[in-house]
Coordinates of C-alpha atoms and ligand atoms in Angstrom, one line a residue:
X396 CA 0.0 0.0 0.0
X397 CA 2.2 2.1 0.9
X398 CA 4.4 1.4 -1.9
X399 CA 1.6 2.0 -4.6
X400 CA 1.6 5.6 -2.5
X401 CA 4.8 6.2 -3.0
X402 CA 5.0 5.0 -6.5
X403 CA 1.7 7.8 -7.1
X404 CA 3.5 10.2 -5.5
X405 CA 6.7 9.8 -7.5
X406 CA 4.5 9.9 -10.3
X407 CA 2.9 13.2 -9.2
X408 CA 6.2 14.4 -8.8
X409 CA 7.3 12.9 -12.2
X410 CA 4.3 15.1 -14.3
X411 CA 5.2 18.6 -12.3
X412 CA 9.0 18.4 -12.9
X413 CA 7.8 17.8 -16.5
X414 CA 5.7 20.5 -16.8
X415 CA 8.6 22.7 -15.6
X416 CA 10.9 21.2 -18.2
X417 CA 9.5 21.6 -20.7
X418 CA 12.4 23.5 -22.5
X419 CA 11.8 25.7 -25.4
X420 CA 13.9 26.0 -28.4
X421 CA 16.9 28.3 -27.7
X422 CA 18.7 30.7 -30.3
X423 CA 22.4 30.2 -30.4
X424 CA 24.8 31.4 -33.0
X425 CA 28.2 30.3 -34.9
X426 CA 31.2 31.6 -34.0
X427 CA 33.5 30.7 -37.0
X428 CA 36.9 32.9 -37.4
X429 CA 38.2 32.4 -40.9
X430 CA 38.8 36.5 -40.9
X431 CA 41.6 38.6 -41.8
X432 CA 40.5 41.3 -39.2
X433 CA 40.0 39.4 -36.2
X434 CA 38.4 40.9 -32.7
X435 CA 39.7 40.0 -29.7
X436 CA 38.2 36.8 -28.9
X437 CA 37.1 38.7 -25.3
X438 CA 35.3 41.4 -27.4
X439 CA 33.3 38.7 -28.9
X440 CA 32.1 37.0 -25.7
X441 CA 31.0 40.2 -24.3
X442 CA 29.2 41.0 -27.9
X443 CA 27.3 37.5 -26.9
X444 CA 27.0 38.2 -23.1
X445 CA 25.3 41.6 -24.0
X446 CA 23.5 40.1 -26.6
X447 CA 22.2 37.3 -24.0
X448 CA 23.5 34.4 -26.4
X449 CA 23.5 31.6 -24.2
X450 CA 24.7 28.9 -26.7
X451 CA 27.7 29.4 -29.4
X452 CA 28.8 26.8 -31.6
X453 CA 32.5 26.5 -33.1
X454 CA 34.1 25.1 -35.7
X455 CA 37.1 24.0 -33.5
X456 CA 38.9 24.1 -30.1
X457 CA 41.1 27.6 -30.6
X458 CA 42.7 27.7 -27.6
X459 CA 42.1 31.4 -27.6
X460 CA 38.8 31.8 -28.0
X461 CA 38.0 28.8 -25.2
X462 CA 39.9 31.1 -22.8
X463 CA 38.4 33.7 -23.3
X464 CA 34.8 32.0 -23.0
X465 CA 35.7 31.0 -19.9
X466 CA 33.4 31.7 -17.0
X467 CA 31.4 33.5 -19.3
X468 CA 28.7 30.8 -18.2
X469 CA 27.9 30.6 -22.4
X470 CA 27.4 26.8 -23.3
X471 CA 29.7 25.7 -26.0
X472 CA 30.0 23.6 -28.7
X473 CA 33.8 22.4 -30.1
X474 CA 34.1 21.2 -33.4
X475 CA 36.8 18.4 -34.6
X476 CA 37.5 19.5 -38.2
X477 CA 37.2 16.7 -41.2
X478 CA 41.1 17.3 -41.4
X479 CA 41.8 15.7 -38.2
X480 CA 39.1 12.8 -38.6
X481 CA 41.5 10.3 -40.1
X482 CA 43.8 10.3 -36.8
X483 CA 41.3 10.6 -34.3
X484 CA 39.5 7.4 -35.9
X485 CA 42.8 5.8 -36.2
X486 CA 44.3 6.3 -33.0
X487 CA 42.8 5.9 -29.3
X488 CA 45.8 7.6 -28.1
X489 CA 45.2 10.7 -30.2
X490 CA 42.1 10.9 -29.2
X491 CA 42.8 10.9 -25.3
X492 CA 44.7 13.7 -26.7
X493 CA 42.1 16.0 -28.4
X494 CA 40.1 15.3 -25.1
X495 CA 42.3 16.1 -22.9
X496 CA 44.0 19.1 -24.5
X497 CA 40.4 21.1 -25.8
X498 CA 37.6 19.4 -23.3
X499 CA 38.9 18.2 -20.0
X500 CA 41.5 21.1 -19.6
X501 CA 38.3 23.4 -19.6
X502 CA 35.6 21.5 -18.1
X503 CA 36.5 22.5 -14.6
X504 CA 35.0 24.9 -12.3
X505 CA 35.2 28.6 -13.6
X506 CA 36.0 26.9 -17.0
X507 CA 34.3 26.3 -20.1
X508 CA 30.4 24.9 -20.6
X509 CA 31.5 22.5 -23.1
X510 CA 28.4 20.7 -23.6
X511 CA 28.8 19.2 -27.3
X512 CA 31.6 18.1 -29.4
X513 CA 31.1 18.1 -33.3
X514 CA 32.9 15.4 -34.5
X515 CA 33.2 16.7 -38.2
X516 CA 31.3 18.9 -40.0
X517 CA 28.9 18.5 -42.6
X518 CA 31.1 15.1 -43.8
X519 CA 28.5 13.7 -46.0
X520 CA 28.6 16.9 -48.4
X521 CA 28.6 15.3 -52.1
X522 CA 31.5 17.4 -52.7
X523 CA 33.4 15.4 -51.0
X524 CA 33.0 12.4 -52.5
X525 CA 33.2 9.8 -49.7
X526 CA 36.2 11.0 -48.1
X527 CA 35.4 11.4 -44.6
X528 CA 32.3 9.3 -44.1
X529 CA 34.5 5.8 -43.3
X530 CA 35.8 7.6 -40.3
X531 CA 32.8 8.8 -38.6
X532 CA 31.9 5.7 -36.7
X533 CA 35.3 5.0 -35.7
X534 CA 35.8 8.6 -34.3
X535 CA 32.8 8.4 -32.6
X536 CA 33.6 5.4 -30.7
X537 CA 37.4 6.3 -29.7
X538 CA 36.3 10.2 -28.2
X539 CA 33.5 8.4 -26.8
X540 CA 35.7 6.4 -24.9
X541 CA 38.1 9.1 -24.6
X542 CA 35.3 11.2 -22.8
X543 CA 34.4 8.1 -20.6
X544 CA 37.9 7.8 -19.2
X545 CA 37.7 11.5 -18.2
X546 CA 34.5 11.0 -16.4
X547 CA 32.8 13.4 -19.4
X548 CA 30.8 11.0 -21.2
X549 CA 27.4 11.8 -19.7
X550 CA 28.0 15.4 -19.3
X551 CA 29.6 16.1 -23.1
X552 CA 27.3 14.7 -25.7
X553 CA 28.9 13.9 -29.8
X554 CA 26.9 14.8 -32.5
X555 CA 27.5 15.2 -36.0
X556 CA 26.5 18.3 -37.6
X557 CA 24.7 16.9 -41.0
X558 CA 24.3 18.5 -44.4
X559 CA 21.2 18.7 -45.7
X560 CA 22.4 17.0 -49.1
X561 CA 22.4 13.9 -47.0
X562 CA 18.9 13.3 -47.3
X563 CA 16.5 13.7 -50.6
X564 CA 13.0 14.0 -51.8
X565 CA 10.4 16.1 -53.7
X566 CA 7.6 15.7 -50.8
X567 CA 8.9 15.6 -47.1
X568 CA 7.0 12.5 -46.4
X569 CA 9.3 10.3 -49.0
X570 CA 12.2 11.8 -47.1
X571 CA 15.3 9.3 -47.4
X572 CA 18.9 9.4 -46.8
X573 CA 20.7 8.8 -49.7
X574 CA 21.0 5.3 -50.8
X575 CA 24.9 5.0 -50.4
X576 CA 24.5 6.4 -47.2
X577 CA 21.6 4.9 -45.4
X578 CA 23.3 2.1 -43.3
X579 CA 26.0 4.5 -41.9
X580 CA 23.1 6.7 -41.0
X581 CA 21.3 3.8 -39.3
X582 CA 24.9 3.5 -37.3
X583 CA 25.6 6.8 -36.4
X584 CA 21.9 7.6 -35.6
X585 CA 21.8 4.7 -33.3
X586 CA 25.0 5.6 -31.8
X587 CA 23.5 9.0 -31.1
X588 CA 19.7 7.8 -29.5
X589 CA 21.8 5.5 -27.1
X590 CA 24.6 8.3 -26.1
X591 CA 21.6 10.4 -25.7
X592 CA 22.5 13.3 -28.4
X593 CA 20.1 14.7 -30.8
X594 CA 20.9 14.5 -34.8
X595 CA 22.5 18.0 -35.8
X596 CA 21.4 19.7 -39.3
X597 CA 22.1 22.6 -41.2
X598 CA 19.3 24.0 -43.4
X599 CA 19.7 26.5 -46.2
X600 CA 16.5 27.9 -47.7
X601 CA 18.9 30.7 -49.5
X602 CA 21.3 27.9 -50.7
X603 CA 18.0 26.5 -52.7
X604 CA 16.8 30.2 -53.5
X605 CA 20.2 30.9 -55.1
X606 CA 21.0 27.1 -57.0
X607 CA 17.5 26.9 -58.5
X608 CA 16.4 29.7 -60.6
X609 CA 12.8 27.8 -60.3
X610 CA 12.4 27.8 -57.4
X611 CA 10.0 30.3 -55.8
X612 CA 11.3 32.8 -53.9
X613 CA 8.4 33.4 -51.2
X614 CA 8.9 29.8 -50.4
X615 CA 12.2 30.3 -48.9
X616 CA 10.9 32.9 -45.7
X617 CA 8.4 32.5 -43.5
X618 CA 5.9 35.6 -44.4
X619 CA 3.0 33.1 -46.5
X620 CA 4.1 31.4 -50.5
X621 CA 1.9 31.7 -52.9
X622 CA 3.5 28.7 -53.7
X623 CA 2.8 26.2 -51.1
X624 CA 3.8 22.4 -51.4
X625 CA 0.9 20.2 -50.5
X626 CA 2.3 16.5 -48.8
X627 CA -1.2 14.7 -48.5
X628 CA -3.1 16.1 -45.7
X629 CA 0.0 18.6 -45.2
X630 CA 0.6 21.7 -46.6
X631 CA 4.0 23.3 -46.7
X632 CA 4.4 27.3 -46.5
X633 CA 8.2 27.2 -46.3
X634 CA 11.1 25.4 -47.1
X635 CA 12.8 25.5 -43.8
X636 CA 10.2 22.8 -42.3
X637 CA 9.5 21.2 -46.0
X638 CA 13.3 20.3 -45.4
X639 CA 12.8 19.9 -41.5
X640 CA 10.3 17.4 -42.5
X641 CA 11.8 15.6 -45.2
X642 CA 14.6 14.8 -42.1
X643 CA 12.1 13.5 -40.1
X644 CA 10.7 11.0 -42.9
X645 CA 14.3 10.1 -43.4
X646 CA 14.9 9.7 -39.7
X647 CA 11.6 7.7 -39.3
X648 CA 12.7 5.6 -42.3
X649 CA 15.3 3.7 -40.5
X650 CA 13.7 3.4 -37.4
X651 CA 14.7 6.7 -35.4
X652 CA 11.4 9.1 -36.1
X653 CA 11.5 10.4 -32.2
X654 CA 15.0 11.9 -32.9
X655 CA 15.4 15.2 -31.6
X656 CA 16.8 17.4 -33.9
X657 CA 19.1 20.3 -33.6
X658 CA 19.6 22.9 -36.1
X659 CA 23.4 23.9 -36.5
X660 CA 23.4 26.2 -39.5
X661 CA 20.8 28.5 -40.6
X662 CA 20.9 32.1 -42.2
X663 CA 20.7 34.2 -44.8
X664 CA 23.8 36.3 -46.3
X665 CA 23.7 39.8 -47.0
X666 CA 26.0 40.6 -49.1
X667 CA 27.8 39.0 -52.6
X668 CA 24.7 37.7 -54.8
X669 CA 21.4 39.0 -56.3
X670 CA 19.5 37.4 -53.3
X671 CA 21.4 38.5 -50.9
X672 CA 20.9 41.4 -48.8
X673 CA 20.3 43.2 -46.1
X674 CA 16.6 43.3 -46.0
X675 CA 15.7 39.7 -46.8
X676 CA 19.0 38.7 -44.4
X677 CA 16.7 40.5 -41.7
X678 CA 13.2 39.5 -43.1
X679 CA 14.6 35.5 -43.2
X680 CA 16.3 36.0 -39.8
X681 CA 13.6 37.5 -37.8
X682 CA 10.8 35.1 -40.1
X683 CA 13.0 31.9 -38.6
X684 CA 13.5 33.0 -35.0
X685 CA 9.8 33.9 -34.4
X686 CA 8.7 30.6 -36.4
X687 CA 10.7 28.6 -33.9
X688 CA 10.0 30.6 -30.7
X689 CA 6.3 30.0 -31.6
X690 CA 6.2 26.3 -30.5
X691 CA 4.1 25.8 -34.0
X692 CA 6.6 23.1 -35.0
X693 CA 6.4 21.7 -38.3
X694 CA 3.6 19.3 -39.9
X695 CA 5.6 16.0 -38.9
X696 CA 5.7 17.3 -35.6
X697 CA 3.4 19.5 -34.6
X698 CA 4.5 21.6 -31.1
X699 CA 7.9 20.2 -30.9
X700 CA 10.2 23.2 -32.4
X701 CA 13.9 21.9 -33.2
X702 CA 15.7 21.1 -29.4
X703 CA 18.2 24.5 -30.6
X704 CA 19.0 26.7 -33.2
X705 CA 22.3 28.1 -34.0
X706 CA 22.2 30.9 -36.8
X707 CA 25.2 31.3 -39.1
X708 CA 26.5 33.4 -38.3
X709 CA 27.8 35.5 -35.7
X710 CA 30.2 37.7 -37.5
X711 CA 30.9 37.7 -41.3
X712 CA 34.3 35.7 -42.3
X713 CA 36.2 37.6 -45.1
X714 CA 38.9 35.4 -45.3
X715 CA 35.9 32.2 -46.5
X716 CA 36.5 30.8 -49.9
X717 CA 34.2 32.3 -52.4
X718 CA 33.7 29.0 -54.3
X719 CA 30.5 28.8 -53.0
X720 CA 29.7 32.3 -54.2
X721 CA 30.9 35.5 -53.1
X722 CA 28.1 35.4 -50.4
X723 CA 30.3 33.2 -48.6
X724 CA 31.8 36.0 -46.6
X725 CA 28.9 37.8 -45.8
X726 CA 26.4 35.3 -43.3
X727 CA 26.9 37.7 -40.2
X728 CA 24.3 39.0 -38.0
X729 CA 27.1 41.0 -37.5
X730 CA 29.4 42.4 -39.8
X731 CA 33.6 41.5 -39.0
X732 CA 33.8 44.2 -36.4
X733 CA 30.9 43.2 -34.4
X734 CA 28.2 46.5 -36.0
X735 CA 24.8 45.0 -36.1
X736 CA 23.8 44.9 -40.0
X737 CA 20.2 45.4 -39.2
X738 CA 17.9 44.7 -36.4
X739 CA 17.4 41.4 -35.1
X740 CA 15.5 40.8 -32.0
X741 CA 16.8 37.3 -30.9
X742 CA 14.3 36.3 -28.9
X743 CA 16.6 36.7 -26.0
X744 CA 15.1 39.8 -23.8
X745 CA 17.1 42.4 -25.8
X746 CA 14.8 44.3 -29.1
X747 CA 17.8 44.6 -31.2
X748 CA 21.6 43.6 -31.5
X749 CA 24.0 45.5 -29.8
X750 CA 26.8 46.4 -31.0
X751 CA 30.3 45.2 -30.0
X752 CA 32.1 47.7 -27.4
X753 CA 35.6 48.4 -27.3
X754 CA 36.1 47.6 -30.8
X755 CA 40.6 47.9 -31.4
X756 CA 40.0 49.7 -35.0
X757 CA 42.9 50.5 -37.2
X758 CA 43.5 54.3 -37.8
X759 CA 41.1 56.0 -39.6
X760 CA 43.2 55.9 -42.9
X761 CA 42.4 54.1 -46.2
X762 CA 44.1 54.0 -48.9
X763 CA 43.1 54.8 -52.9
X764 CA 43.5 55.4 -56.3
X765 CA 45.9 58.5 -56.7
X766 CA 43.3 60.8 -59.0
X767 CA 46.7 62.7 -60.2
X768 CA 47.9 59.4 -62.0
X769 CA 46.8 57.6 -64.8
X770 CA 45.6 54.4 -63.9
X771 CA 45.8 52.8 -67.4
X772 CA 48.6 49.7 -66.0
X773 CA 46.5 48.8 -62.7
X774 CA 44.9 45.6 -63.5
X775 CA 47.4 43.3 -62.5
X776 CA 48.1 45.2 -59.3
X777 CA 44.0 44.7 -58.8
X778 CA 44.3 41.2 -59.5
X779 CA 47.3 40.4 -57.0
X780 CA 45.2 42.7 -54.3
X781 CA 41.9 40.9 -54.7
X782 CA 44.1 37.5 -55.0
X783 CA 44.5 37.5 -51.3
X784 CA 42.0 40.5 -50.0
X785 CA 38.5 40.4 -49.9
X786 CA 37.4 42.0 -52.8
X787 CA 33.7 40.1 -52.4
X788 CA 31.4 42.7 -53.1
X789 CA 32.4 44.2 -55.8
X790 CA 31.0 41.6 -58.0
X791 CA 27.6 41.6 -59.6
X792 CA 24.7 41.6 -56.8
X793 CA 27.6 43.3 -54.5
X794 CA 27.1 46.1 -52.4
X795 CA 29.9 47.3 -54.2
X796 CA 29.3 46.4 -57.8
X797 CA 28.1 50.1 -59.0
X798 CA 30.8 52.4 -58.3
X799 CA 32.9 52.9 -61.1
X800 CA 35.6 51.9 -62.6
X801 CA 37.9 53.9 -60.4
X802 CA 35.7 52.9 -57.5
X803 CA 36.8 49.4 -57.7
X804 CA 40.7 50.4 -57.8
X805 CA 40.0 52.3 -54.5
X806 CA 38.4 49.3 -53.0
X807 CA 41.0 46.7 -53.9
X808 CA 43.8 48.7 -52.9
X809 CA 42.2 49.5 -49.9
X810 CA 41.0 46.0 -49.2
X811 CA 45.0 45.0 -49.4
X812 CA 46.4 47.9 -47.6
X813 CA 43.9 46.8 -44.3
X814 CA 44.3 43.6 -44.8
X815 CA 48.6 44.2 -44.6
X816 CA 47.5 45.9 -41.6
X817 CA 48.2 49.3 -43.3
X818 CA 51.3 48.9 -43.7
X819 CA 52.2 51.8 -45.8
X820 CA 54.6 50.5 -48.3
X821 CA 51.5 48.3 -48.8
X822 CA 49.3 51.3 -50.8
X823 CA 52.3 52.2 -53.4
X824 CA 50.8 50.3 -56.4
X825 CA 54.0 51.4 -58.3
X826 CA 52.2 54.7 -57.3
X827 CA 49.3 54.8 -58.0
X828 CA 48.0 54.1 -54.9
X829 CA 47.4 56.9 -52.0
X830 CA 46.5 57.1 -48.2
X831 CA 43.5 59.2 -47.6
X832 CA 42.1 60.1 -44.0
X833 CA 38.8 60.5 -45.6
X834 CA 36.5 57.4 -45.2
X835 CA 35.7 56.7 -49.1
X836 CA 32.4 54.7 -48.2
X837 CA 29.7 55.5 -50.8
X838 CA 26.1 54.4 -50.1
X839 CA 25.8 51.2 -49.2
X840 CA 29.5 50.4 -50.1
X841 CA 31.9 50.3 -47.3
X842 CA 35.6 50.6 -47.2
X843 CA 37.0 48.8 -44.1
X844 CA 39.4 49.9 -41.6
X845 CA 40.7 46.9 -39.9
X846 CA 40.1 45.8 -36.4
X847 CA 43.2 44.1 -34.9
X848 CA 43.3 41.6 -31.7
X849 CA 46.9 42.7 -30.8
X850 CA 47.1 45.4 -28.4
X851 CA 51.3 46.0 -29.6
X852 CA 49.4 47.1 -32.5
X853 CA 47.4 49.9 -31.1
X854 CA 50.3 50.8 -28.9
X855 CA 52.3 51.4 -32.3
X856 CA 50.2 53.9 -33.5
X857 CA 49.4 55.8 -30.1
X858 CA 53.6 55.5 -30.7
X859 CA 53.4 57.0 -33.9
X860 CA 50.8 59.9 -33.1
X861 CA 53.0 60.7 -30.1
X862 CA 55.9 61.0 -32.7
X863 CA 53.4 63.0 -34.9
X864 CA 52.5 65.1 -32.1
X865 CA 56.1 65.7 -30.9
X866 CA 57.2 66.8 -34.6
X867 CA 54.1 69.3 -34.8
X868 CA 55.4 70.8 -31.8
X869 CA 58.9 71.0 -33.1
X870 CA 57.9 72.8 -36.1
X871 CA 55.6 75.1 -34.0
X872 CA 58.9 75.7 -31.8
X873 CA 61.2 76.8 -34.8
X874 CA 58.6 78.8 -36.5
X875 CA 58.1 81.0 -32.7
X876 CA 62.2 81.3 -32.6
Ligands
NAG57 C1 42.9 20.7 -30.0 O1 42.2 21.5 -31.0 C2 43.0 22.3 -31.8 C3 42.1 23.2 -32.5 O2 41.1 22.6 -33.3 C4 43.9 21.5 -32.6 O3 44.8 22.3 -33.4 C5 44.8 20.6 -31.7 O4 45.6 19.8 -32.5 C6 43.9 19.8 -30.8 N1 44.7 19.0 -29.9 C7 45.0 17.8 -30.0 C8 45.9 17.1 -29.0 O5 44.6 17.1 -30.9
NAG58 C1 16.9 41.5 -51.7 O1 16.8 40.1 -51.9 C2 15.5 39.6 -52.2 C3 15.5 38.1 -52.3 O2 16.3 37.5 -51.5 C4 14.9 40.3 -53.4 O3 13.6 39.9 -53.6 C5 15.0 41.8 -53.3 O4 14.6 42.4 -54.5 C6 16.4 42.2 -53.0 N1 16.5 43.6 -52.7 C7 17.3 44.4 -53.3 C8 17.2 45.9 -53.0 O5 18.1 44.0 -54.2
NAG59 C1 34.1 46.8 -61.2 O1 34.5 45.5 -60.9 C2 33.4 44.5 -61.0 C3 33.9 43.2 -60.6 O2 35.1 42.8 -61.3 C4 32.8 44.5 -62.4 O3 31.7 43.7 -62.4 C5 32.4 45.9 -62.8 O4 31.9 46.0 -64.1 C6 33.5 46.9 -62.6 N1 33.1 48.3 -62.9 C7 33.6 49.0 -63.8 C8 33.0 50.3 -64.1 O5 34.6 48.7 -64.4

């Protein structure tokens, strides 16, 4: 009797703790750093802190930017990077390693919320051609038991951030995995359910928009289609939960349709193709983060939003490889320097983004086209400049792409002269380049000044406007004698 009274009680007790946890879908954010002008990694936790980002994602264990995200109370993410797959599968001893150097080191009091490790990312891409996927089980397993012997293994959960290529259909109830990948999805999933972790995907609507010219553009936000997809009894009104779906059917298909599902790239670039800018990076943002914070779901599963989001991305990456598109640089909420591009309201208490504080900017100083000199020889020095500066927007559907011929010189030039941290032998251009103290921005086009994460750096130039100063004064002092 009394048993049964405890066992109703437990019960009781069972419901109200559930009722209480019942978590809702947070909003976290990538923090990649492929960037040529790089904030100090404590400018960019306090950008999250006052932002109230509770979760950040990363694409691998920087030393760096782990220190600095320590105590910050902000629940992380590490990545391991395809590159390093093949040893880690290989080798139980490098993979004490990896743990022990970028996990256990930090998960200590006053340390670092590690809560996920990434074990790849997005290794299934097509474009890869195989390479990576043999080693995913086997990596799995060794950090597994790597996390085990450091007493992490409940606490630290592997996933697998997923491409969205992995899985196929027209209609998101025939959702499938690809053929040639369907039994290491069966593993990996199964590994995943049993460890506990959700199944991590990334979903592109604009990626669609911008490889399809059929396909309808209303579709790929959130504000109503006029082309809706009707599934049988479901109708469709946007892409991001036509492909949230089409997971779950592939996920159901080999026996896993409770998964929860985590979604670890989303966004919208604003910058770099005809689709991409700021208003519809805002209009798809905002459309996404009140879709999810609205508990709606999707069709497949109606009231259960995706476990967490993480938008791509924090800050734009100029240093990204455009072979994607030139949009590749340009996925930031924020843009390099941590300016909001346009407001967001997160869904985290604050209306808006705020912007980064403290910012260690370059001088004000660009550098441009000498209008004295003729600028007929200058394409190869605008080739070499754009070779290795970013030179992104300049291109058709740019920001950049109207302003001239002699527009584009300035930009290059100036894009290298930042980028060698104005170094000013870097603006000759055979001399026909020229350091101006006028910011040369026009409209919607910006010229850069650089942001550095060295302080000697902004001790040299306090050094060199002290020198300034103290020739000023010497020149003031001869003219008075
Ligand atoms: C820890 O992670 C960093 C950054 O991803 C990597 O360079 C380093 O090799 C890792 N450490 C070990 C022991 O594998
Ligand atoms: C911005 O992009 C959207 C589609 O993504 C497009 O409909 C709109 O015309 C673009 N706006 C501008 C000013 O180019
Ligand atoms: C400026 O450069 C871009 C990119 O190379 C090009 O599309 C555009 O036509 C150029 N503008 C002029 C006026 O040469």
């Amino acid at each position: 009797m009394l048993r049964r009274r405890l066992e109703a009680a437990l019960y009781c007790l069972f419901l109200l703790l559930g009722s209480f946890l019942v978590v809702e879908s947070a909003i976290g954010v990538n923090w990649g750093t492929i960037s040529f002008h790089k904030m100090k990694p404590s400018t960019v936790v306090d950008l999250l802190k006052s932002n109230r980002v509770e979760k950040v994602k990363l694409f691998d264990a920087d030393s760096r930017v782990l220190k600095a995200l320590m105590g910050s109370g902000i629940q992380v993410m590490v990545g391991i990077p395809n590159e390093m797959l093949a040893s880690l599968s290989s080798s139980s001893l490098a993979s004490d390693l990896w743990v022990r150097q970028n996990v256990s080191s930090y998960v200590v009091k006053g340390g670092v919320d590690i809560r996920y490790v990434a074990v790849g990312n997005e290794p299934f891409l097509t474009s890869y051609n195989g390479e990576y996927q043999s080693y995913i089980m086997p990596a799995l397993l060794n950090i597994q038991q790597s996390l085990a012997k450091a007493n992490l293994a409940s606490y630290v959960k592997l996933v697998v951030p997923c491409n969205a290529d992995a899985y196929e259909s027209s209609l998101p109830s025939q959702g499938a995995f690809r053929p040639e990948l369907t039994q290491l999805m069966t593993q990996i999933v199964s590994f995943l359910n049993s460890n506990g972790s959700p199944f991590i995907v990334n979903i592109y609507p604009f990626l669609s928009l911008y490889g399809n010219s059929d396909f309808p553009q209303d579709y790929a936000f959130f504000e109503g289609t006029t082309h809706a997809v009707t599934d049988g009894s479901n109708i469709y009104y946007n892409a991001f939960d036509g492909n949230y779906d089409t997971l779950v059917s592939a996920l159901t298909k080999i026996g896993f349709g409770q998964m929860p599902i985590v979604i670890g790239e989303v966004g919208w670039p604003s910058d770099g193709a005809m689709g991409a800018n700021l208003t519809a990076a805002r209009v798809f943002n905002q459309g996404l983060i009140n879709h999810v914070l609205s508990n709606k779901g999707t069709p497949l599963r109606p009231g259960v939003p995706p476990v967490d989001v993480y938008l791509f991305s924090l800050l734009d990456e100029g240093a990204k490889s455009v072979l994607p598109g030139n949009f590749e640089r340009h996925w930031g909420i924020f843009s390099f320097d941590g300016q909001a591009k346009y407001p967001l309201n997160l869904g985290l208490g604050n209306k808006v983004l705020k912007n980064a504080k403290n910012v260690e900017y370059l001088p004000s100083r660009w550098c441009i086209a000498n209008p004295f000199r003729d600028l007929a020889d200058v394409t190869n020095h605008i080739k070499l400049a754009c070779s290795v500066a970013d030179c992104s927007t300049l291109n058709y559907g740019g920001s950049c792409n109207g302003i001239g011929a002699k527009g584009n010189i300035s930009y290059a030039f100036n894009s290298y002269y930042q980028l060698q941290m104005q170094n000013e032998k870097s603006c000759e251009f055979d001399g026909l380049g020229m350091i101006t103290f006028r910011d040369p921005s026009i409209g919607e086009c910006r010229f850069l000044v650089g942001v550095t994460d060295h302080r000697s750096l902004s001790s040299r130039s306090s050094g060199e406007s002290a020198l300034i100063w103290v020739s000023i004064l010497w020149v003031f002092w001869t003219l008075i004698l």
